[in-house]
Coordinates of C-alpha atoms in Angstrom, one line a residue:
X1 CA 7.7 55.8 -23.1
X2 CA 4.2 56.4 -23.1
X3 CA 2.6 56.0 -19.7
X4 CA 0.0 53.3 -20.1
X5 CA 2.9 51.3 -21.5
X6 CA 4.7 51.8 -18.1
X7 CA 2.1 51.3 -16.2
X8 CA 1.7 48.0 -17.8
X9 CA 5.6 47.0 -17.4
X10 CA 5.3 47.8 -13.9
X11 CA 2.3 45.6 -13.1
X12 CA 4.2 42.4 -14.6
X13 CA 7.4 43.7 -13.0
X14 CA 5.3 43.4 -10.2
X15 CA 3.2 40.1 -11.4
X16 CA 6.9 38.6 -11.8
X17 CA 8.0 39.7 -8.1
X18 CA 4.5 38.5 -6.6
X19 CA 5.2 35.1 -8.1
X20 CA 8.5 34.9 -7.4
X21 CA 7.5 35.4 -3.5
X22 CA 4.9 33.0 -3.7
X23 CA 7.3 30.4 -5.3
X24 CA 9.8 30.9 -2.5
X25 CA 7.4 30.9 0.3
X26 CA 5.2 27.6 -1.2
X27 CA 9.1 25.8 -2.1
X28 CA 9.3 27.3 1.7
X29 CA 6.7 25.7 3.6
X30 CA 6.8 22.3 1.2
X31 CA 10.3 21.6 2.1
X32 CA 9.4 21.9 5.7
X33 CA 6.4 20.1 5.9
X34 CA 8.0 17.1 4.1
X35 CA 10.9 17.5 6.2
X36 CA 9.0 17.5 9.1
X37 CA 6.8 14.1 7.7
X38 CA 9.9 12.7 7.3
X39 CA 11.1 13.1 10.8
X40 CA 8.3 11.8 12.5
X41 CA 7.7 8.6 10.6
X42 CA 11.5 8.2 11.4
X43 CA 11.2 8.6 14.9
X44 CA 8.4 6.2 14.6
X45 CA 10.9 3.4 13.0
X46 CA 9.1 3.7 10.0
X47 CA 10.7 4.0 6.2
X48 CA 10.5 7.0 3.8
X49 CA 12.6 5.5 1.0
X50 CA 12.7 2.8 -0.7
X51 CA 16.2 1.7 0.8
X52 CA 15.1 2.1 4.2
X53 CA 11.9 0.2 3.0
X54 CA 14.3 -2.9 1.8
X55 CA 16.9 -2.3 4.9
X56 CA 14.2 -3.7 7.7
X57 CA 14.1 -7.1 5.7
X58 CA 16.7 -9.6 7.0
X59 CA 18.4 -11.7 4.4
X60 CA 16.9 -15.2 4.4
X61 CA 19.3 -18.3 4.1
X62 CA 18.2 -20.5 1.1
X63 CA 18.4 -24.1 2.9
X64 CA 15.8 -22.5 4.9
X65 CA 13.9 -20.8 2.4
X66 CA 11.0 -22.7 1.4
X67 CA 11.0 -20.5 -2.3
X68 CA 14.0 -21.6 -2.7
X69 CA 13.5 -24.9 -4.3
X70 CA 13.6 -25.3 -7.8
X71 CA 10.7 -24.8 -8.8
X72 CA 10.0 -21.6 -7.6
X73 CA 13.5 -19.9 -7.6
X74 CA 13.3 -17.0 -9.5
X75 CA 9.0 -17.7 -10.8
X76 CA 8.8 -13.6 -10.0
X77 CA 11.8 -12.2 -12.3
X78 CA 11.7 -10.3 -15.4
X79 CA 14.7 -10.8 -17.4
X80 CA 16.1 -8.1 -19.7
X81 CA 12.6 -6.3 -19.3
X82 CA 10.7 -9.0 -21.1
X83 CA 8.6 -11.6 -19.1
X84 CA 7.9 -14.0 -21.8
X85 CA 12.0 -15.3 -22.2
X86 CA 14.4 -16.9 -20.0
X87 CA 14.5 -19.4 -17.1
X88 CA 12.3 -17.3 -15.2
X89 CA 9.6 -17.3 -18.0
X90 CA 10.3 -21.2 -18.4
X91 CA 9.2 -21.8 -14.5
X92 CA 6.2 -20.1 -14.7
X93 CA 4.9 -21.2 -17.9
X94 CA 5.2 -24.3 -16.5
X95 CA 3.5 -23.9 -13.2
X96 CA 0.9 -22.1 -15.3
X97 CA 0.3 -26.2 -16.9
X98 CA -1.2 -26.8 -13.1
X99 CA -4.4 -24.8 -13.7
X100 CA -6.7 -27.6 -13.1
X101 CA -9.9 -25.5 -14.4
X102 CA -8.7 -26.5 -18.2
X103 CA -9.0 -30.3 -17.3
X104 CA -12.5 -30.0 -16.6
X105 CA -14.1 -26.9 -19.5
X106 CA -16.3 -29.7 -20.7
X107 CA -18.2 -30.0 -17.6
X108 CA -19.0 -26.6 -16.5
X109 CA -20.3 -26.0 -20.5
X110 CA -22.5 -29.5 -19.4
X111 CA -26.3 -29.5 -19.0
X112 CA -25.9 -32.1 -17.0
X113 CA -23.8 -30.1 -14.2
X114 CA -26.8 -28.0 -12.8
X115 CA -24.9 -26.0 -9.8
X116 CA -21.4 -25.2 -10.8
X117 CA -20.7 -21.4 -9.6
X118 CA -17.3 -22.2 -9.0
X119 CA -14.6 -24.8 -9.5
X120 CA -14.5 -25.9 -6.4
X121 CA -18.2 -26.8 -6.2
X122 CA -17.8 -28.7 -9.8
X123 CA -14.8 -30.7 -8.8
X124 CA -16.7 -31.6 -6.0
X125 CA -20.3 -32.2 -7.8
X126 CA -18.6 -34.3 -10.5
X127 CA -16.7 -36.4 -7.5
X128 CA -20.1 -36.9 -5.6
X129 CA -22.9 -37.0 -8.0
X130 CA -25.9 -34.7 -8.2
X131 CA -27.4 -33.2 -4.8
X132 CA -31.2 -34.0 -5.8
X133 CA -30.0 -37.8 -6.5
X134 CA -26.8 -39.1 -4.1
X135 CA -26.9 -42.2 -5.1
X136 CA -26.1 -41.0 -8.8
X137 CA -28.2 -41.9 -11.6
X138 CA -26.2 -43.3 -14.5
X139 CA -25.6 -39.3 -15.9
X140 CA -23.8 -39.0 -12.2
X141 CA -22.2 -42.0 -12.0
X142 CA -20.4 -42.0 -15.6
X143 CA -20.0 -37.9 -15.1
X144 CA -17.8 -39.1 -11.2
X145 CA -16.0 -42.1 -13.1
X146 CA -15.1 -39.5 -16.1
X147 CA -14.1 -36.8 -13.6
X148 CA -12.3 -39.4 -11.4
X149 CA -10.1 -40.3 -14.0
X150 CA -9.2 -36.5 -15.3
X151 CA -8.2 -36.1 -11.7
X152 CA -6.1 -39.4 -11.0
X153 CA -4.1 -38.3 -14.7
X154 CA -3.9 -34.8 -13.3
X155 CA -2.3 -35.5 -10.4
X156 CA 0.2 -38.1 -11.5
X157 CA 1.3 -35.5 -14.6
X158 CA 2.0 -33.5 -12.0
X159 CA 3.1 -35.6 -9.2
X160 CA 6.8 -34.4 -9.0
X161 CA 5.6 -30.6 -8.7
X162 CA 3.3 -31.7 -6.0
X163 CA 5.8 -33.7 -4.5
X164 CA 8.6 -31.3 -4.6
X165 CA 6.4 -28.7 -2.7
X166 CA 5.8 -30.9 0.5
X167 CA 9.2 -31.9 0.9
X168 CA 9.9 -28.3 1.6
X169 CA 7.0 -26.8 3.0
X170 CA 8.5 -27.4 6.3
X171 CA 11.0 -24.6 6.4
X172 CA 11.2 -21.6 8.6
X173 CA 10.9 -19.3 5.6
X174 CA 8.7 -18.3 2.8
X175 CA 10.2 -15.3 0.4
X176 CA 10.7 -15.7 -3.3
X177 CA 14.3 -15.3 -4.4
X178 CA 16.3 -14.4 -7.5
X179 CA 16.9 -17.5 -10.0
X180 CA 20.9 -16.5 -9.9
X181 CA 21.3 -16.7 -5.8
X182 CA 19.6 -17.5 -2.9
X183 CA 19.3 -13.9 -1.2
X184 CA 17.1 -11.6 -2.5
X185 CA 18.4 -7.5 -3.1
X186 CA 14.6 -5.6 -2.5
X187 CA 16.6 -2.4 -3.2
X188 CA 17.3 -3.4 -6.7
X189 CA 13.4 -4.3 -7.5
X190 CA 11.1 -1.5 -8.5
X191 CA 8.3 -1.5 -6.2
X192 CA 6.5 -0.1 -8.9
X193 CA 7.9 -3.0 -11.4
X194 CA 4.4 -5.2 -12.3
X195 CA 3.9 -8.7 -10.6
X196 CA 4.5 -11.3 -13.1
X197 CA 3.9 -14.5 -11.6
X198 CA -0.1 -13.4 -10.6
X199 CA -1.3 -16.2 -13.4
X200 CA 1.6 -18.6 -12.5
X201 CA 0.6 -18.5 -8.8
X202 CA -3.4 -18.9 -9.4
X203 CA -2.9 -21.9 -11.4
X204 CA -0.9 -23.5 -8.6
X205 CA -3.8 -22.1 -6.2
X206 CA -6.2 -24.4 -8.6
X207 CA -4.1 -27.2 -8.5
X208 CA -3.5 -27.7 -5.2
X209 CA -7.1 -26.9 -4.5
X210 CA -7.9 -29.8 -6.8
X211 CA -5.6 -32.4 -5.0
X212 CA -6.9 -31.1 -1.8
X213 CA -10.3 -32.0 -2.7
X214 CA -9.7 -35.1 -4.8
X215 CA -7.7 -36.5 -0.9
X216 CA -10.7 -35.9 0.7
X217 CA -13.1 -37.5 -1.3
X218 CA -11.2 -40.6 -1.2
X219 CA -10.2 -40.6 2.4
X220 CA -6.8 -39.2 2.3
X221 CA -6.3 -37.0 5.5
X222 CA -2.9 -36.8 5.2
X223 CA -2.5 -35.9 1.3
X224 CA -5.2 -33.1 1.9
X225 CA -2.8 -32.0 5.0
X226 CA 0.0 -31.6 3.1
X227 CA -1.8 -29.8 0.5
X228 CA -3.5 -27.1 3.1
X229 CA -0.2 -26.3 4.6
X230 CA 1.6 -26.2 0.8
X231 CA -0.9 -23.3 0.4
X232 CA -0.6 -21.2 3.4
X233 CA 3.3 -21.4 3.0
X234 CA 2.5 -19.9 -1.0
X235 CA 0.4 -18.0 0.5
X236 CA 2.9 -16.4 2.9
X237 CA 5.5 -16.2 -0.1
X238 CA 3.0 -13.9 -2.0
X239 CA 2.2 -11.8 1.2
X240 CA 5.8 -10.8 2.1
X241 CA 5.8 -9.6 -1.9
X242 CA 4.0 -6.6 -0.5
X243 CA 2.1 -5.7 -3.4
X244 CA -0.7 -5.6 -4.1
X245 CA -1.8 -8.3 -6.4
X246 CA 0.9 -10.6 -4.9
X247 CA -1.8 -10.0 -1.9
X248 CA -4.3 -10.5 -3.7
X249 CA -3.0 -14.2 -5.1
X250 CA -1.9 -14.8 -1.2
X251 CA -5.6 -14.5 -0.2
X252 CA -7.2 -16.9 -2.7
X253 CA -4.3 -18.9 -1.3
X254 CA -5.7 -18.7 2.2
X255 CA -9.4 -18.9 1.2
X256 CA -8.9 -22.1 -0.8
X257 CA -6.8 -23.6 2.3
X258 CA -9.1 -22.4 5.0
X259 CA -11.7 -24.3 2.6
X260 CA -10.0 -27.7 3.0
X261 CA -8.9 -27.1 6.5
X262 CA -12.7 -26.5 7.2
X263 CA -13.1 -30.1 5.5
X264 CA -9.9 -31.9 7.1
X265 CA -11.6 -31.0 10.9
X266 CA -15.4 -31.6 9.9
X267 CA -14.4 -35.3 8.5
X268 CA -11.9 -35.5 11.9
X269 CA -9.3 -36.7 9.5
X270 CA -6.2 -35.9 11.5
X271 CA -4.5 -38.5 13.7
X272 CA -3.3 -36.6 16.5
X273 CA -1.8 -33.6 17.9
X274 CA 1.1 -33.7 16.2
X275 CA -1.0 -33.0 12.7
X276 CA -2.8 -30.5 14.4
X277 CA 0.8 -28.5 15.6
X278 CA 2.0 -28.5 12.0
X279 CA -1.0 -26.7 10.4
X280 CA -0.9 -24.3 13.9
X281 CA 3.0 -23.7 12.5
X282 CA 1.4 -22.8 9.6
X283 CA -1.0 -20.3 10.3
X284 CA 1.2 -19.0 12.2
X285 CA 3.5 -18.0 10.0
X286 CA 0.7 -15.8 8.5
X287 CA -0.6 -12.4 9.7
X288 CA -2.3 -10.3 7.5
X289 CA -2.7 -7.3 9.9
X290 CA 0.8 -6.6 9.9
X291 CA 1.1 -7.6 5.5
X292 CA -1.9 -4.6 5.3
X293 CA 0.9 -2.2 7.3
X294 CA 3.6 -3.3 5.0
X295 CA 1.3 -2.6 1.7
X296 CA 0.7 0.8 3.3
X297 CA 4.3 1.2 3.8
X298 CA 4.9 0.4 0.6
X299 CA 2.0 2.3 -0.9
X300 CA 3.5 6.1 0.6
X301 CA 7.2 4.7 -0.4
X302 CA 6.0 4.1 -3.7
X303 CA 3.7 7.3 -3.9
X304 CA 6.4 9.7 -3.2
X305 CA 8.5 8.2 -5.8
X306 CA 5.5 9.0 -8.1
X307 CA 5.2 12.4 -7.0
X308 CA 8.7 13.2 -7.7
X309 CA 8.4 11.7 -10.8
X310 CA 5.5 14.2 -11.4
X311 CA 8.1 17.2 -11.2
X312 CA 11.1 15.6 -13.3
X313 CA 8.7 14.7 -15.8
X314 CA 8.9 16.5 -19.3
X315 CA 5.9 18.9 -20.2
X316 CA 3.6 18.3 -22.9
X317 CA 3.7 19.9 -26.0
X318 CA 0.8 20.8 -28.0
X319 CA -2.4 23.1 -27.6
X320 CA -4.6 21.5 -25.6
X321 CA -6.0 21.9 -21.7
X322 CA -2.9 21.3 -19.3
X323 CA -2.9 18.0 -17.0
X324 CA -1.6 17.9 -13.4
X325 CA 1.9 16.6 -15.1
X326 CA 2.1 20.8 -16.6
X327 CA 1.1 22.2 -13.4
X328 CA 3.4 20.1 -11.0
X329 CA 6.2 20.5 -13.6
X330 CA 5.9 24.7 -14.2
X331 CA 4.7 25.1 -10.3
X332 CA 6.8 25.3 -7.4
X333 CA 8.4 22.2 -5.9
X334 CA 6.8 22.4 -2.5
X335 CA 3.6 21.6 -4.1
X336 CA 5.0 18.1 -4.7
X337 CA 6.7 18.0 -1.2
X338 CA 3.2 19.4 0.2
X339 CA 1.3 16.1 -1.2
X340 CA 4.2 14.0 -0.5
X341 CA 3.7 14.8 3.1
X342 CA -0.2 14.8 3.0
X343 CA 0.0 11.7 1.5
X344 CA 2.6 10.1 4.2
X345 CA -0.1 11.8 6.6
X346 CA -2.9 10.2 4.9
X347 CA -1.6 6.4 5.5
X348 CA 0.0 6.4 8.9
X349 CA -3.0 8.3 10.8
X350 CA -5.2 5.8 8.8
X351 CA -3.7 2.7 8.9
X352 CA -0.4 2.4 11.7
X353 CA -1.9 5.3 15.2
X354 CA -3.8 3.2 17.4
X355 CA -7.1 3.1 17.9
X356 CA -8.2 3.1 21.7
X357 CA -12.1 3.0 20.6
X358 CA -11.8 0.7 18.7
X359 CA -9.0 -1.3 19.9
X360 CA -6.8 -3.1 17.4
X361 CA -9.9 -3.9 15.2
X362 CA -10.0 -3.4 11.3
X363 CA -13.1 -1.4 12.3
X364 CA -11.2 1.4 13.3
X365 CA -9.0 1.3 10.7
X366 CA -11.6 1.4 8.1
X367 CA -13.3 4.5 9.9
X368 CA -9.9 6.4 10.2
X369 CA -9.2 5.5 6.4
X370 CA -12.3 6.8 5.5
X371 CA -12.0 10.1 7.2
X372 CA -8.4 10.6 5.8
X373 CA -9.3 9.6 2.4
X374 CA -12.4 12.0 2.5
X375 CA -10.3 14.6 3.7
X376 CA -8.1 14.4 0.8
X377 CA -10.5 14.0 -2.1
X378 CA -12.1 17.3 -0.4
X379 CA -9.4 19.3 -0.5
X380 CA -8.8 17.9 -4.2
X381 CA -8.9 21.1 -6.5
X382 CA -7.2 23.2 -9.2
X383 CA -7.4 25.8 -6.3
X384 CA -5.3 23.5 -3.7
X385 CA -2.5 21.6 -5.8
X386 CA -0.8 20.4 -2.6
X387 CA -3.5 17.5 -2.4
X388 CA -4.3 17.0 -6.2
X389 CA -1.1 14.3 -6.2
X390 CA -2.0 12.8 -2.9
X391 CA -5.1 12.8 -3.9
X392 CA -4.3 10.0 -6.9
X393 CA -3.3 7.6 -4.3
X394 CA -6.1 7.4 -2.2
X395 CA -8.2 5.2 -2.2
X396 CA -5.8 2.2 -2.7
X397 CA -5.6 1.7 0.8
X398 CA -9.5 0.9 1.0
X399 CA -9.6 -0.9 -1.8
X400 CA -7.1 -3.8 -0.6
X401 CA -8.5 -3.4 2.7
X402 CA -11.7 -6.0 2.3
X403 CA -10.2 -8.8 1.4
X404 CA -7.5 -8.4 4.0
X405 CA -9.2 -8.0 6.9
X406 CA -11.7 -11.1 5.9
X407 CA -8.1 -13.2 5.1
X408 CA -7.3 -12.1 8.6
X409 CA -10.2 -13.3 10.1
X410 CA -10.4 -16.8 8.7
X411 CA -6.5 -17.1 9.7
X412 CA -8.1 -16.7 13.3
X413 CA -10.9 -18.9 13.1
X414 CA -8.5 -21.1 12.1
X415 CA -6.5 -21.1 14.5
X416 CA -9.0 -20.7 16.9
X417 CA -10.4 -24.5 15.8
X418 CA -7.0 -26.0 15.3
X419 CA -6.8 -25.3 19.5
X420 CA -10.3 -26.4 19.6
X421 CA -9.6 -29.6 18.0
X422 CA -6.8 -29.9 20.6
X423 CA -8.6 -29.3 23.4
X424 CA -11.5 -32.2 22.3
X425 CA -8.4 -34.8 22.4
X426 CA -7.1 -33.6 25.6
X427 CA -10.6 -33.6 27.4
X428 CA -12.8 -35.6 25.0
X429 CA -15.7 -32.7 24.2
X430 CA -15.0 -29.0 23.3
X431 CA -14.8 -26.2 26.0
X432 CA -18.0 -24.2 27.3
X433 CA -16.1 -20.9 26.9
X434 CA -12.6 -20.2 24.3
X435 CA -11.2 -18.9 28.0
X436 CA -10.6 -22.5 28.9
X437 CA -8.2 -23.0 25.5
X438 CA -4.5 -23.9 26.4
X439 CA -1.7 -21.5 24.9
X440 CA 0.2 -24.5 22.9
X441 CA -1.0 -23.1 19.6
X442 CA -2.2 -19.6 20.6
X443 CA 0.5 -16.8 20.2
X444 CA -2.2 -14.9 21.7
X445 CA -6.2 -15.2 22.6
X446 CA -8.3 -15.8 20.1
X447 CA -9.5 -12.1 19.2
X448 CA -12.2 -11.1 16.7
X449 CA -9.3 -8.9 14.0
X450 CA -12.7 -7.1 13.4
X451 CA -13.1 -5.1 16.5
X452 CA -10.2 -6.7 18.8
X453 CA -12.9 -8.4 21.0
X454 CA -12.5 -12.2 21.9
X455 CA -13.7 -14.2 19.1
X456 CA -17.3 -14.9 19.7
X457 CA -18.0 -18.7 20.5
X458 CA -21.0 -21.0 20.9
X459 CA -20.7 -24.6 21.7
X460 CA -23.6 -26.8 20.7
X461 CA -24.9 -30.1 21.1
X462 CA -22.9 -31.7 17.9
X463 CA -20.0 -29.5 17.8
X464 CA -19.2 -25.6 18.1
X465 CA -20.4 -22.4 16.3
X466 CA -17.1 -19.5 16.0
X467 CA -18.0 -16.2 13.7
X468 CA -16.4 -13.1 13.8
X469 CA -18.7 -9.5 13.8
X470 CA -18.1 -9.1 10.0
X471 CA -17.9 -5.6 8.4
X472 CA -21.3 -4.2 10.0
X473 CA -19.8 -4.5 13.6
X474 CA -22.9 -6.3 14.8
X475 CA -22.9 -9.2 17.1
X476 CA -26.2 -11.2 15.3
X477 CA -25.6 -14.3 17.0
X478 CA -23.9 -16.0 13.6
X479 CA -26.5 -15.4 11.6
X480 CA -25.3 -14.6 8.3
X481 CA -26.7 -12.1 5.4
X482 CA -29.6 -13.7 3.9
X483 CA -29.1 -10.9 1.3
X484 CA -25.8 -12.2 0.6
X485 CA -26.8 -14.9 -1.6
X486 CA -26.9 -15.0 -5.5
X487 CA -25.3 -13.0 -8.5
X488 CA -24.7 -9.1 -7.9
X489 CA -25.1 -9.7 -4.1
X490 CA -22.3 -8.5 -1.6
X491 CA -19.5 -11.0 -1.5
X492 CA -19.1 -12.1 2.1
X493 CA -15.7 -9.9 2.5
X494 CA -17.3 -6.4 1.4
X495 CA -17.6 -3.5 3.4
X496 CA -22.1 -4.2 2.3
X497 CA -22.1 -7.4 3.5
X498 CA -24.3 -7.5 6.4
X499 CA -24.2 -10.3 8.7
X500 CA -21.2 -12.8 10.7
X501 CA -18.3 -14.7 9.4
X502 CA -19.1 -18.0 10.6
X503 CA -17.2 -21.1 11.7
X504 CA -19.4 -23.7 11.9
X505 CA -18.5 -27.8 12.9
X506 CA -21.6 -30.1 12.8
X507 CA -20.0 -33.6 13.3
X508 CA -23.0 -36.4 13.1
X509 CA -20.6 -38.9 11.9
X510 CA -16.8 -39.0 10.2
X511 CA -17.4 -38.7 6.7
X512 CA -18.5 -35.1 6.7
X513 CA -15.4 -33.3 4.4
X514 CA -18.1 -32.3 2.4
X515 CA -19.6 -30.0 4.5
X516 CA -19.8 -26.2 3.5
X517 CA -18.9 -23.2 4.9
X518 CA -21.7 -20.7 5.6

């Protein structure tokens, strides 16, 4: 054999044994970093697959089950793969018939309708006339007859949904259950599997939202009652979904209802303390801290499903440049168990260590997510497949994270004025200080979810002003962001929004529902 032709079998005899080494040492060290991952977030009570993920939720008796009803067993199924057939498909199509916005196209396409940015300000615009005339001109008084009568035939089509909902709304429970039984098996759902009910759920959202503002424009404190807790308890339904656009439809839930709540307290429309306790119940019910620490959960369940997938997976064929599929497939398998533990990594240190600098605030959880998720997009390269998978996954966290936190902190405020309101019956004005709140409808003191400070309070000579820090971690007073106002600006739960969340009751005289939120 001639000798350059041996020398060049021995260096890829060589090549061969180099690689081999390094496959063995990488399947080495993946197998016992994962392992180790694994262990810890076990001794910390916490799930790694998706059985143990569906093993920490009890089973949920249907009498008490408030998505148990009829109308909404079985609205998030998918039958035989298709979500457009069956019983399933049936219930939501028909809960899709709520979405009020249809009823009214012709008005927001109106010249006459000068201010509507949203649904909820044209409902209300149609229902009261123009701001620059109160008294209505004939234009406003023919455009609130017209709109008063879409709404009085909306909500009598509709009347036996509506009515069906508040019978119920009272149970201890809120999860959404299969159509065939009244248990639900989470191990046999894909966590991956998309939401189908997102469009179903909105157009209840609108619906309710509607007959919540149509009660309160004609005086009905109780209707509008019934309609805010009706909401939180869909709202809870679609937060214990733990994904994320269930989460997403559980915060317009909670938005819309804080909106009418905000309405229901300006106007004074309760009758007593016994209203009061029910929406407390409620609220209660909710907390959006711990539904961002299940999303997480489910996020690094989910995520190192994907990442085994990534190695089962088939490779491409074809001549073409190869995609991280052909490098976790032909590489060794500790690269996948290498993200799989970075990732795991990623969202506990981020989102479920305490914080003691920050205390239980979503402050500190935003700063840690942001170092962990910088981390991990550094270390992102060809050069360093062990983060390249983890690496897909992210910035998922920070994405749902906004809305959340701001959900979080209107539940509070909320709370924090149900007391308040309380407290004014009891002793006939509203406390100097939130120290002086009774515990009756408190789990725990009212805390800012922002930087786990006590909710900052103000009282004033015609009621009370309550704001949270906001995302800039500034006390300024409740001022809010001047440079929040108008299209492309910051929405008030961004991370750029600078300024407070603000909880405002000025109550001159009773009829007040009108008021806005700043």
């Amino acid at each position: 054999m001639p000798r350059p032709l041996k020398y060049l079998l021995w260096f890829l005899v060589a090549l061969v044994g180099l690689v081999a080494i390094y496959y063995q040492i990488a399947n080495w060290a993946g197998r016992r970093a994962w392992a180790k991952t694994q262990a810890e977030l076990r001794a910390a009570g916490e799930p790694v697959t998706q059985g143990e993920w569906a093993a920490r939720f009890p089973v949920v008796p249907p009498e008490d089950n408030f998505c148990a009803i009829d109308l909404l067993r079985g609205v998030t199924e998918v039958e035989d793969g298709d979500e457009f057939s069956g019983e399933s498909a049936e219930k939501r199509q028909r809960l899709e018939e709520l979405d009020a916005r249809k009823y009214f196209e012709e008005h927001f396409e109106s010249e006459d309708v000068p201010r509507l940015g949203n649904f909820r300000s044209g409902i209300e615009w149609s229902l009261s006339g123009s701001e620059s005339n109160p008294n209505g001109g004939p234009k406003e008084n023919a455009l609130k007859q017209t709109t008063e009568e879409r709404v009085a035939s909306y909500l009598d089509e509709f009347e036996d949904v509506f009515v069906e909902l508040d019978e119920s709304n009272h149970r201890r429970h809120a999860v959404f259950v299969p159509a065939a039984g009244g248990t639900l098996d989470r191990e046999s759902i894909s966590l991956l599997s998309p939401a189908p009910f997102p469009k179903a759920m909105l157009s209840l959202h609108f619906g309710l939202g509607l007959r919540m503002f149509a009660a309160l424009d004609r005086g009905d404190g109780e209707t509008c009652r019934q309609s805010v807790i009706t909401l939180l308890r869909l709202a809870e339904a679609n937060a214990n979904e733990h994904r994320s656009m269930a989460t997403i439809c559980s915060i317009l839930q909670m938005r819309m209802a804080d909106d009418g709540l905000f309405r229901y307290l300006n106007g004074k429309w309760y009758t007593g303390e016994e209203d009061l306790g029910d929406l407390s119940v409620a609220l209660n019910r909710l907390n959006y801290r711990e539904t961002f620490r299940e999303i997480t959960r489910t996020e690094w369940v989910v995520g190192t499903e994907c990442l085994t997938w990534f190695q089962r997976s088939t490779p491409s064929n074809g001549y073409r440049w190869p995609t991280l599929d052909d490098v976790y497939v032909w590489g060794p398998s500790g690269w996948i168990d290498q993200n799989k533990a970075n990732l795991c990594r990623m969202y506990y240190s981020g989102v479920m260590k305490p914080d003691e600098e920050s205390g239980r605030g979503f402050l500190g959880i935003q700063r840690r997510t942001e170092e962990n998720v910088s981390k991990v997009l550094k270390a992102k390269s060809w050069w360093n497949p062990c983060y390249a998978g983890a690496a897909i996954f992210a910035e998922s966290t920070a994405t749902c994270l906004e809305p959340v936190a701001y959900a979080e902190t209107i539940r509070v405020q909320d709370l924090t004025a149900l007391t308040l309101e309380y407290y004014l019956l009891r002793r006939g004005e509203y406390p100097e200080g939130l120290e002086e709140l009774p515990s009756e409808f408190l789990i725990e003191p009212p805390l800012d979810p922002m930087d786990g400070q006590v909710m900052r309070y103000r009282k004033t000579a015609n009621g009370y002003l309550l704001y949270s820090v906001g995302w800039d971690g500034v006390d300024d007073g409740g001022a809010v962001d001047p440079g929040s106002q108008g299209a492309g600006k910051p929405s008030i739960a961004s991370f750029d929004y600078k300024g407070d969340w603000v909880w405002e009751i000025k109550r001159n005289k009773r009829d007040n529902q009108n008021a806005e939120k700043p």
